[in-house]
Amino acid sequence: MGKYVDRPRYGCALGGALSLLRAIPRAIPIIHSSTGCGYNVYNGINAGAAYFGGGYCGGAALPSSNIIEKNVVFGGEDRLAEQVEKTIEIMDGDIYVIVTGCMVEMIGDDIYSVAREFEENDKPVIPVSTPSFQGNSYTGYDMVFSALAKEYIEAEEEKKVCKVNVIGIVPGEDVFYKGNLKEIKRILELIGIDSNTFVGEGETLDNFKEAGNASLTIVLSDVYGVETAKVFEEIHKIPYLLTGLPIGYLQVEKFLYEVGEALNIDNEVIEKALEAEKETYFDYFERITDIYNDIDLQRYGIVVADANYAPSVSRFISDELGWLPQLAMITDFLTEDQKSRLESRFENYDSELKPLVKFDTDASAVKKYIRELWPADRNERYYDAMGPGFILGSVIERDFADEFNYPLLSIAFPVTNRVIFNRSYAGINGALTLTEDIFSLLVAGR
């Protein structure tokens, strides 16, 4: 029996495609789909991504073929060709990407033949098939990124020894994507690595075009971006490394040694960089120790998030905050191989603790798993409750948090109760920010 999705934490493949294109300066999406499809997708992504915004060519300004019944019956390729022509005429961009909705894929429109009509255009027109029945937002991210790796990124025989491509953080779905990429770039620079994060601060389409001369692709995920990394390896002969998203000093330490080993960087270089970071990091942490002990800020931790955040945040709150990890619920649709890789991320905590790990797309299942760990109060004279607790999840967990009277910090899509600019939770500076946000909630009523 198939698993249903209660209050999904992602959009369709088209949504993921549009989110990535929204993050690339001067990339113009052209939607080939039915009327309203693009705007509905935008409404969901914009609010859920902590108010992502439409940008230069998004939101209500998205170019779309807006096919109607006539096009469904007789085909919509002519309508698409007309839309591409007008979009190039009106919208000043450096690349135009055709993305599709469900209807045109069901009737068999050939977007690739339409794109070939514009081969002589001085700006590339790249078609990508992105119907929702092929996957969710994360799938759409990989679809567009893979197409760019195949058709836009220039081939380079000679590789730069200490240049890497960084992928696996999905714009929009990761509401902290830009701040996270900035911190990852900073960390890699500490050991002399030039990192191309594609959609980070100040990066442009040139970062895509020049990605073929990297020596390594770092995938900050066990799931997202893996298919794109395989394309980089096959087309551009660039090997890849799956590292997960490092949060906190201990995870950054492991991350840098993994990258250093892949690029043959001397351990002394890494040790020297870490020494300075460690001193700064724990100097800030020292400030919280008095209040932590005085009013007992230790909590039972519940993490409900995607495949990137759930493993990293769970390990961080246990190994660096000294909390008791109870449940880590990963909310993505995953294969058995992906689940196996993710389960390994919950092994060998320094605290020697381990949360209950569950894979479930059903938002209401959180309460069920908590009851597996801590049975409900049945008017027993002596009742041991799971408290005090703390939830790191999304706004979907709000009802659960209210029922159990646990504080909730929204860290994973959808995040509609916060506005996020350049905030980061990744790396060392990001972990300090995450710690500030967590403990600020706990002392807010004092």
Short mmCIF file of C-alpha atoms in Angstrom, two decimals:
data_model
loop_
_atom_site.label_atom_id
_atom_site.label_comp_id
_atom_site.label_asym_id
_atom_site.label_seq_id
_atom_site.Cartn_x
_atom_site.Cartn_y
_atom_site.Cartn_z
CA MET A 1 0.00 0.00 0.00
CA GLY A 2 1.36 3.43 -0.95
CA LYS A 3 2.14 6.02 1.70
CA TYR A 4 0.07 9.20 1.67
CA VAL A 5 1.45 12.66 2.33
CA ASP A 6 -0.17 14.76 5.03
CA ARG A 7 0.74 18.46 4.66
CA PRO A 8 3.72 18.05 2.32
CA ARG A 9 6.99 19.76 3.10
CA TYR A 10 7.93 20.43 -0.51
CA GLY A 11 6.40 21.39 -3.82
CA CYS A 12 6.35 19.56 -7.13
CA ALA A 13 9.31 19.10 -9.48
CA LEU A 14 8.34 22.29 -11.31
CA GLY A 15 8.55 24.15 -7.99
CA GLY A 16 12.09 22.94 -7.35
CA ALA A 17 13.10 23.88 -10.89
CA LEU A 18 11.70 27.39 -10.49
CA SER A 19 13.34 27.83 -7.08
CA LEU A 20 16.77 27.01 -8.48
CA LEU A 21 16.26 29.32 -11.45
CA ARG A 22 15.03 32.05 -9.07
CA ALA A 23 18.39 31.79 -7.29
CA ILE A 24 20.45 32.19 -10.49
CA PRO A 25 20.88 35.83 -11.56
CA ARG A 26 19.63 36.58 -15.10
CA ALA A 27 18.25 33.06 -15.62
CA ILE A 28 14.79 33.32 -17.18
CA PRO A 29 12.36 30.42 -16.71
CA ILE A 30 9.70 29.82 -19.37
CA ILE A 31 6.90 27.60 -18.09
CA HIS A 32 5.08 25.38 -20.55
CA SER A 33 1.97 24.42 -18.62
CA SER A 34 -1.65 25.18 -17.97
CA THR A 35 -2.89 28.57 -16.76
CA GLY A 36 -2.08 29.37 -13.14
CA CYS A 37 0.41 26.55 -12.64
CA GLY A 38 3.45 28.79 -12.18
CA TYR A 39 1.73 31.25 -9.88
CA ASN A 40 0.33 28.51 -7.64
CA VAL A 41 3.78 26.97 -7.34
CA TYR A 42 5.28 30.37 -6.54
CA ASN A 43 2.71 31.01 -3.78
CA GLY A 44 3.67 27.79 -2.04
CA ILE A 45 7.42 28.19 -2.36
CA ASN A 46 7.49 31.89 -1.50
CA ALA A 47 5.76 31.59 1.87
CA GLY A 48 7.19 28.19 2.78
CA ALA A 49 10.74 29.35 2.08
CA ALA A 50 10.53 32.13 4.69
CA TYR A 51 9.43 34.61 1.99
CA PHE A 52 11.73 33.79 -0.88
CA GLY A 53 10.30 36.46 -3.16
CA GLY A 54 9.80 36.46 -6.90
CA GLY A 55 13.01 38.19 -7.83
CA TYR A 56 13.70 39.64 -11.27
CA CYS A 57 11.69 37.05 -13.19
CA GLY A 58 9.49 35.09 -10.85
CA GLY A 59 6.22 35.24 -8.95
CA ALA A 60 3.48 36.92 -10.95
CA ALA A 61 6.04 37.87 -13.64
CA LEU A 62 6.85 34.27 -14.63
CA PRO A 63 6.68 33.80 -18.43
CA SER A 64 4.24 30.99 -19.20
CA SER A 65 2.57 29.48 -22.25
CA ASN A 66 -0.69 29.20 -20.25
CA ILE A 67 -2.12 26.52 -22.50
CA ILE A 68 -5.90 26.14 -22.73
CA GLU A 69 -8.29 23.43 -23.90
CA LYS A 70 -7.53 24.03 -27.60
CA ASN A 71 -3.82 23.42 -26.99
CA VAL A 72 -4.55 20.25 -25.04
CA VAL A 73 -6.57 18.89 -27.97
CA PHE A 74 -4.32 20.01 -30.83
CA GLY A 75 -0.96 20.34 -29.10
CA GLY A 76 0.76 23.30 -27.48
CA GLU A 77 4.13 23.41 -29.23
CA ASP A 78 3.23 26.42 -31.40
CA ARG A 79 2.03 28.28 -28.29
CA LEU A 80 5.33 27.46 -26.56
CA ALA A 81 7.39 28.64 -29.53
CA GLU A 82 5.46 31.90 -29.53
CA GLN A 83 6.05 32.30 -25.77
CA VAL A 84 9.78 31.64 -26.07
CA GLU A 85 10.08 34.20 -28.86
CA LYS A 86 8.22 36.89 -26.91
CA THR A 87 10.06 36.15 -23.67
CA ILE A 88 13.45 36.59 -25.38
CA GLU A 89 12.18 39.83 -26.86
CA ILE A 90 10.85 41.26 -23.59
CA MET A 91 12.92 39.73 -20.78
CA ASP A 92 16.59 40.67 -20.67
CA GLY A 93 18.38 37.51 -19.56
CA ASP A 94 21.53 35.48 -20.18
CA ILE A 95 19.91 32.05 -20.31
CA TYR A 96 16.33 30.89 -20.96
CA VAL A 97 15.16 27.59 -19.49
CA ILE A 98 11.93 25.90 -20.59
CA VAL A 99 10.35 23.93 -17.74
CA THR A 100 7.14 21.92 -17.94
CA GLY A 101 4.03 21.14 -15.96
CA CYS A 102 2.00 17.94 -15.97
CA MET A 103 -0.54 18.66 -18.69
CA VAL A 104 1.88 19.22 -21.57
CA GLU A 105 3.84 16.10 -20.64
CA MET A 106 0.64 14.06 -20.66
CA ILE A 107 -0.28 15.22 -24.17
CA GLY A 108 3.26 14.63 -25.43
CA ASP A 109 4.46 18.11 -26.41
CA ASP A 110 8.09 18.02 -27.59
CA ILE A 111 9.81 20.90 -25.82
CA TYR A 112 13.20 19.79 -27.13
CA SER A 113 12.24 20.33 -30.77
CA VAL A 114 10.86 23.75 -29.87
CA ALA A 115 14.14 24.66 -28.13
CA ARG A 116 16.09 23.64 -31.25
CA GLU A 117 14.22 26.32 -33.20
CA PHE A 118 16.16 28.87 -31.12
CA GLU A 119 19.64 27.39 -31.51
CA GLU A 120 20.76 30.46 -33.44
CA ASN A 121 19.72 32.78 -30.63
CA ASP A 122 22.72 34.51 -29.04
CA LYS A 123 21.52 33.39 -25.57
CA PRO A 124 20.98 29.66 -24.92
CA VAL A 125 17.49 28.16 -24.66
CA ILE A 126 17.60 24.94 -22.62
CA PRO A 127 14.60 22.60 -22.24
CA VAL A 128 14.05 20.57 -19.05
CA SER A 129 11.17 18.17 -18.46
CA THR A 130 9.86 18.85 -14.92
CA PRO A 131 6.33 17.42 -14.47
CA SER A 132 5.22 16.78 -10.90
CA PHE A 133 4.69 13.07 -11.48
CA GLN A 134 8.48 12.70 -11.83
CA GLY A 135 9.14 13.87 -8.29
CA ASN A 136 9.09 16.71 -5.79
CA SER A 137 11.02 19.98 -5.44
CA TYR A 138 14.27 18.20 -4.72
CA THR A 139 13.90 16.21 -7.93
CA GLY A 140 13.25 19.42 -9.88
CA TYR A 141 16.47 20.90 -8.47
CA ASP A 142 18.47 17.94 -9.75
CA MET A 143 16.70 17.98 -13.13
CA VAL A 144 17.59 21.60 -13.89
CA PHE A 145 21.07 21.40 -12.39
CA SER A 146 21.83 18.23 -14.37
CA ALA A 147 20.60 19.86 -17.59
CA LEU A 148 22.87 22.86 -16.99
CA ALA A 149 25.79 20.52 -16.29
CA LYS A 150 25.19 18.77 -19.60
CA GLU A 151 24.34 21.69 -21.87
CA TYR A 152 25.69 24.90 -20.37
CA ILE A 153 28.83 24.16 -18.37
CA GLU A 154 31.90 24.32 -20.58
CA ALA A 155 34.16 21.29 -20.86
CA GLU A 156 37.63 21.74 -19.34
CA GLU A 157 40.37 19.15 -19.66
CA GLU A 158 42.68 20.85 -17.17
CA LYS A 159 41.44 20.89 -13.57
CA LYS A 160 42.34 23.36 -10.83
CA VAL A 161 43.82 21.39 -7.96
CA CYS A 162 42.11 23.23 -5.10
CA LYS A 163 38.84 24.23 -6.76
CA VAL A 164 35.62 22.44 -5.81
CA ASN A 165 31.98 22.62 -6.80
CA VAL A 166 29.53 22.61 -3.89
CA ILE A 167 25.98 21.33 -4.42
CA GLY A 168 23.21 19.60 -2.45
CA ILE A 169 21.70 22.66 -0.75
CA VAL A 170 18.40 23.32 -2.51
CA PRO A 171 17.37 27.00 -2.77
CA GLY A 172 13.96 27.60 -1.22
CA GLU A 173 13.66 24.14 0.28
CA ASP A 174 16.63 25.13 2.41
CA VAL A 175 15.44 28.49 3.68
CA PHE A 176 18.98 29.30 4.88
CA TYR A 177 20.61 28.32 1.58
CA LYS A 178 22.46 31.55 0.84
CA GLY A 179 23.84 32.00 4.35
CA ASN A 180 24.76 28.31 4.53
CA LEU A 181 26.68 28.47 1.25
CA LYS A 182 28.52 31.59 2.42
CA GLU A 183 29.66 29.80 5.57
CA ILE A 184 30.70 26.64 3.71
CA LYS A 185 32.75 28.78 1.31
CA ARG A 186 34.40 30.52 4.29
CA ILE A 187 35.28 27.22 5.95
CA LEU A 188 36.81 25.78 2.78
CA GLU A 189 38.87 28.93 2.26
CA LEU A 190 40.51 28.27 5.64
CA ILE A 191 42.37 25.33 4.09
CA GLY A 192 43.06 27.01 0.76
CA ILE A 193 40.13 25.71 -1.26
CA ASP A 194 38.37 27.86 -3.84
CA SER A 195 34.72 26.79 -3.76
CA ASN A 196 32.09 27.37 -6.41
CA THR A 197 28.70 27.32 -4.70
CA PHE A 198 26.81 28.43 -7.85
CA VAL A 199 23.98 30.36 -6.13
CA GLY A 200 25.81 31.96 -3.21
CA GLU A 201 26.39 35.66 -2.58
CA GLY A 202 27.72 37.46 -5.64
CA GLU A 203 27.77 34.37 -7.84
CA THR A 204 26.46 34.49 -11.41
CA LEU A 205 25.97 32.28 -14.44
CA ASP A 206 29.73 32.45 -14.95
CA ASN A 207 30.04 30.17 -11.92
CA PHE A 208 28.02 27.58 -13.81
CA LYS A 209 29.87 28.09 -17.08
CA GLU A 210 33.30 27.72 -15.44
CA ALA A 211 32.47 24.76 -13.19
CA GLY A 212 34.09 22.22 -15.49
CA ASN A 213 37.62 22.91 -14.22
CA ALA A 214 36.96 21.85 -10.62
CA SER A 215 38.81 18.88 -9.13
CA LEU A 216 36.00 17.69 -6.88
CA THR A 217 32.25 18.03 -6.38
CA ILE A 218 31.24 18.23 -2.72
CA VAL A 219 27.65 17.12 -2.17
CA LEU A 220 26.41 18.49 1.16
CA SER A 221 23.73 15.83 1.23
CA ASP A 222 23.19 12.10 1.06
CA VAL A 223 20.19 12.62 -1.23
CA TYR A 224 19.93 15.99 -2.99
CA GLY A 225 22.34 16.79 -5.79
CA VAL A 226 23.64 13.23 -6.07
CA GLU A 227 22.26 12.81 -9.60
CA THR A 228 23.86 16.11 -10.61
CA ALA A 229 27.18 14.99 -9.12
CA LYS A 230 26.99 11.85 -11.26
CA VAL A 231 26.53 14.02 -14.36
CA PHE A 232 29.59 16.09 -13.39
CA GLU A 233 31.53 12.87 -13.03
CA GLU A 234 30.33 11.38 -16.32
CA ILE A 235 30.47 14.50 -18.52
CA HIS A 236 33.22 16.56 -16.90
CA LYS A 237 35.29 13.80 -15.25
CA ILE A 238 34.96 15.39 -11.81
CA PRO A 239 34.71 12.90 -8.90
CA TYR A 240 32.30 13.62 -6.05
CA LEU A 241 32.21 13.31 -2.28
CA LEU A 242 29.05 12.93 -0.16
CA THR A 243 29.58 14.70 3.15
CA GLY A 244 26.22 15.71 4.58
CA LEU A 245 25.59 19.22 5.93
CA PRO A 246 28.12 20.02 8.72
CA ILE A 247 26.69 21.90 11.71
CA GLY A 248 28.95 22.75 14.64
CA TYR A 249 32.68 22.45 15.28
CA LEU A 250 32.81 18.65 15.57
CA GLN A 251 31.03 18.10 12.26
CA VAL A 252 33.11 20.79 10.53
CA GLU A 253 36.27 19.10 11.79
CA LYS A 254 35.22 15.79 10.24
CA PHE A 255 34.08 17.57 7.06
CA LEU A 256 37.42 19.32 6.51
CA TYR A 257 39.42 16.15 7.04
CA GLU A 258 37.22 14.30 4.53
CA VAL A 259 37.66 17.05 1.94
CA GLY A 260 41.37 17.29 2.72
CA GLU A 261 41.83 13.58 2.16
CA ALA A 262 40.00 13.76 -1.18
CA LEU A 263 42.21 16.65 -2.35
CA ASN A 264 45.46 15.47 -0.73
CA ILE A 265 45.72 18.49 1.57
CA ASP A 266 48.27 18.12 4.37
CA ASN A 267 46.67 17.46 7.77
CA GLU A 268 48.83 20.17 9.33
CA VAL A 269 47.08 22.79 7.19
CA ILE A 270 43.72 21.58 8.45
CA GLU A 271 44.85 21.38 12.07
CA LYS A 272 46.13 24.94 12.00
CA ALA A 273 42.87 26.26 10.53
CA LEU A 274 40.78 24.32 13.05
CA GLU A 275 42.82 25.51 16.00
CA ALA A 276 41.87 29.14 15.43
CA GLU A 277 38.23 28.28 14.71
CA LYS A 278 37.97 26.12 17.82
CA GLU A 279 39.26 28.84 20.09
CA THR A 280 36.77 31.39 18.75
CA TYR A 281 33.86 28.95 18.70
CA PHE A 282 34.13 27.69 22.26
CA ASP A 283 34.89 31.17 23.57
CA TYR A 284 31.36 32.11 22.51
CA PHE A 285 29.92 28.88 23.92
CA GLU A 286 31.51 29.63 27.27
CA ARG A 287 29.14 32.59 27.65
CA ILE A 288 26.12 30.33 27.90
CA THR A 289 27.49 27.84 30.44
CA ASP A 290 26.46 29.74 33.58
CA ILE A 291 22.81 30.22 32.63
CA TYR A 292 22.72 26.72 31.09
CA ASN A 293 23.62 25.20 34.46
CA ASP A 294 21.83 27.70 36.70
CA ILE A 295 18.37 27.18 35.21
CA ASP A 296 19.01 23.78 33.56
CA LEU A 297 18.66 24.40 29.83
CA GLN A 298 19.14 20.76 28.94
CA ARG A 299 16.18 19.44 26.92
CA TYR A 300 14.80 16.34 25.28
CA GLY A 301 15.33 17.03 21.56
CA ILE A 302 12.88 16.22 18.76
CA VAL A 303 13.97 16.93 15.18
CA VAL A 304 11.49 16.76 12.30
CA ALA A 305 13.17 17.80 9.08
CA ASP A 306 14.50 16.83 5.67
CA ALA A 307 17.38 14.52 4.84
CA ASN A 308 19.95 17.31 5.19
CA TYR A 309 18.94 18.85 8.49
CA ALA A 310 17.62 15.91 10.52
CA PRO A 311 20.94 14.01 10.85
CA SER A 312 23.12 17.12 11.32
CA VAL A 313 20.87 18.93 13.80
CA SER A 314 20.27 15.77 15.85
CA ARG A 315 23.99 15.18 16.20
CA PHE A 316 24.63 18.84 17.00
CA ILE A 317 22.11 19.11 19.84
CA SER A 318 23.39 15.88 21.36
CA ASP A 319 27.17 16.23 20.97
CA GLU A 320 27.55 20.00 21.36
CA LEU A 321 24.51 21.22 23.32
CA GLY A 322 24.50 18.25 25.65
CA TRP A 323 20.82 17.51 25.00
CA LEU A 324 19.04 14.15 25.05
CA PRO A 325 18.07 13.29 21.45
CA GLN A 326 14.77 11.43 21.41
CA LEU A 327 13.34 11.40 17.90
CA ALA A 328 14.69 12.25 14.47
CA MET A 329 11.96 12.04 11.83
CA ILE A 330 13.01 12.45 8.21
CA THR A 331 10.12 13.62 6.07
CA ASP A 332 11.30 12.88 2.50
CA PHE A 333 10.33 10.14 0.10
CA LEU A 334 13.47 7.99 0.00
CA THR A 335 14.76 4.75 -1.46
CA GLU A 336 16.03 1.98 0.80
CA ASP A 337 19.62 2.81 -0.19
CA GLN A 338 19.11 6.46 0.73
CA LYS A 339 17.58 5.48 4.08
CA SER A 340 20.53 3.22 4.79
CA ARG A 341 23.03 6.03 4.11
CA LEU A 342 21.09 8.41 6.33
CA GLU A 343 20.76 5.91 9.18
CA SER A 344 24.55 5.66 9.27
CA ARG A 345 24.67 9.41 10.06
CA PHE A 346 23.06 8.67 13.43
CA GLU A 347 25.78 6.25 14.54
CA ASN A 348 28.73 6.91 16.85
CA TYR A 349 27.61 10.08 18.59
CA ASP A 350 30.30 11.47 20.91
CA SER A 351 27.58 11.55 23.58
CA GLU A 352 27.03 7.80 23.01
CA LEU A 353 23.31 8.55 22.69
CA LYS A 354 21.12 7.94 19.67
CA PRO A 355 17.62 9.16 18.81
CA LEU A 356 14.85 6.98 17.49
CA VAL A 357 15.14 7.43 13.71
CA LYS A 358 11.97 7.31 11.60
CA PHE A 359 11.26 7.95 7.92
CA ASP A 360 7.72 9.22 7.46
CA THR A 361 5.95 11.71 5.16
CA ASP A 362 2.92 11.90 7.46
CA ALA A 363 3.11 15.07 9.56
CA SER A 364 0.80 13.68 12.22
CA ALA A 365 3.05 10.68 12.86
CA VAL A 366 5.35 12.64 15.20
CA LYS A 367 2.97 12.16 18.13
CA LYS A 368 2.75 8.43 17.43
CA TYR A 369 6.51 8.00 17.60
CA ILE A 370 6.79 10.06 20.78
CA ARG A 371 4.17 7.78 22.35
CA GLU A 372 6.34 4.81 21.41
CA LEU A 373 9.11 6.32 23.49
CA TRP A 374 7.02 7.85 26.28
CA PRO A 375 3.55 6.39 26.90
CA ALA A 376 0.71 8.83 27.57
CA ASP A 377 -0.32 9.79 31.09
CA ARG A 378 -3.23 7.52 32.06
CA ASN A 379 -3.89 9.15 35.41
CA GLU A 380 -1.12 7.21 37.09
CA ARG A 381 -0.11 8.51 40.47
CA TYR A 382 3.52 8.74 39.36
CA TYR A 383 4.00 9.65 35.72
CA ASP A 384 7.33 10.23 33.99
CA ALA A 385 6.75 12.70 31.14
CA MET A 386 9.12 13.54 28.32
CA GLY A 387 9.85 17.00 29.54
CA PRO A 388 11.11 19.53 29.23
CA GLY A 389 11.25 19.05 25.47
CA PHE A 390 12.16 21.12 22.44
CA ILE A 391 11.19 20.69 18.77
CA LEU A 392 13.29 21.65 15.79
CA GLY A 393 11.07 21.28 12.76
CA SER A 394 8.72 23.30 10.58
CA VAL A 395 5.52 25.26 11.15
CA ILE A 396 3.68 22.00 10.55
CA GLU A 397 4.77 20.93 14.05
CA ARG A 398 3.05 23.93 15.64
CA ASP A 399 -0.05 21.99 16.79
CA PHE A 400 2.08 19.21 18.21
CA ALA A 401 4.25 21.76 20.04
CA ASP A 402 1.19 23.46 21.51
CA GLU A 403 -0.30 20.17 22.67
CA PHE A 404 2.88 19.09 24.45
CA ASN A 405 3.82 22.61 25.51
CA TYR A 406 7.24 22.37 23.85
CA PRO A 407 9.05 25.36 22.29
CA LEU A 408 9.33 25.08 18.50
CA LEU A 409 12.10 26.51 16.32
CA SER A 410 11.31 26.40 12.60
CA ILE A 411 14.41 25.25 10.74
CA ALA A 412 12.99 23.21 7.84
CA PHE A 413 10.55 23.90 5.00
CA PRO A 414 7.85 25.14 5.32
CA VAL A 415 8.89 28.15 7.42
CA THR A 416 6.10 30.74 7.29
CA ASN A 417 6.65 32.25 10.75
CA ARG A 418 10.07 33.73 10.04
CA VAL A 419 11.71 35.98 7.47
CA ILE A 420 15.14 34.71 6.49
CA PHE A 421 17.79 36.78 4.67
CA ASN A 422 21.41 35.68 5.08
CA ARG A 423 21.01 33.66 8.28
CA SER A 424 22.97 30.41 8.41
CA TYR A 425 22.81 27.25 10.51
CA ALA A 426 25.64 25.43 8.72
CA GLY A 427 29.27 25.31 9.70
CA ILE A 428 30.75 27.02 12.74
CA ASN A 429 29.22 30.50 12.57
CA GLY A 430 25.90 28.92 11.64
CA ALA A 431 26.00 26.67 14.69
CA LEU A 432 26.51 29.73 16.90
CA THR A 433 23.47 31.33 15.30
CA LEU A 434 21.41 28.16 15.77
CA THR A 435 22.45 28.05 19.43
CA GLU A 436 21.43 31.70 19.88
CA ASP A 437 18.02 31.00 18.36
CA ILE A 438 17.43 27.90 20.49
CA PHE A 439 18.37 29.43 23.82
CA SER A 440 16.69 32.74 23.02
CA LEU A 441 13.41 30.84 22.83
CA LEU A 442 14.08 29.22 26.19
CA VAL A 443 14.83 32.46 28.01
CA ALA A 444 12.30 34.64 26.14
CA GLY A 445 9.87 34.72 29.07
CA ARG A 446 12.35 35.72 31.75
#
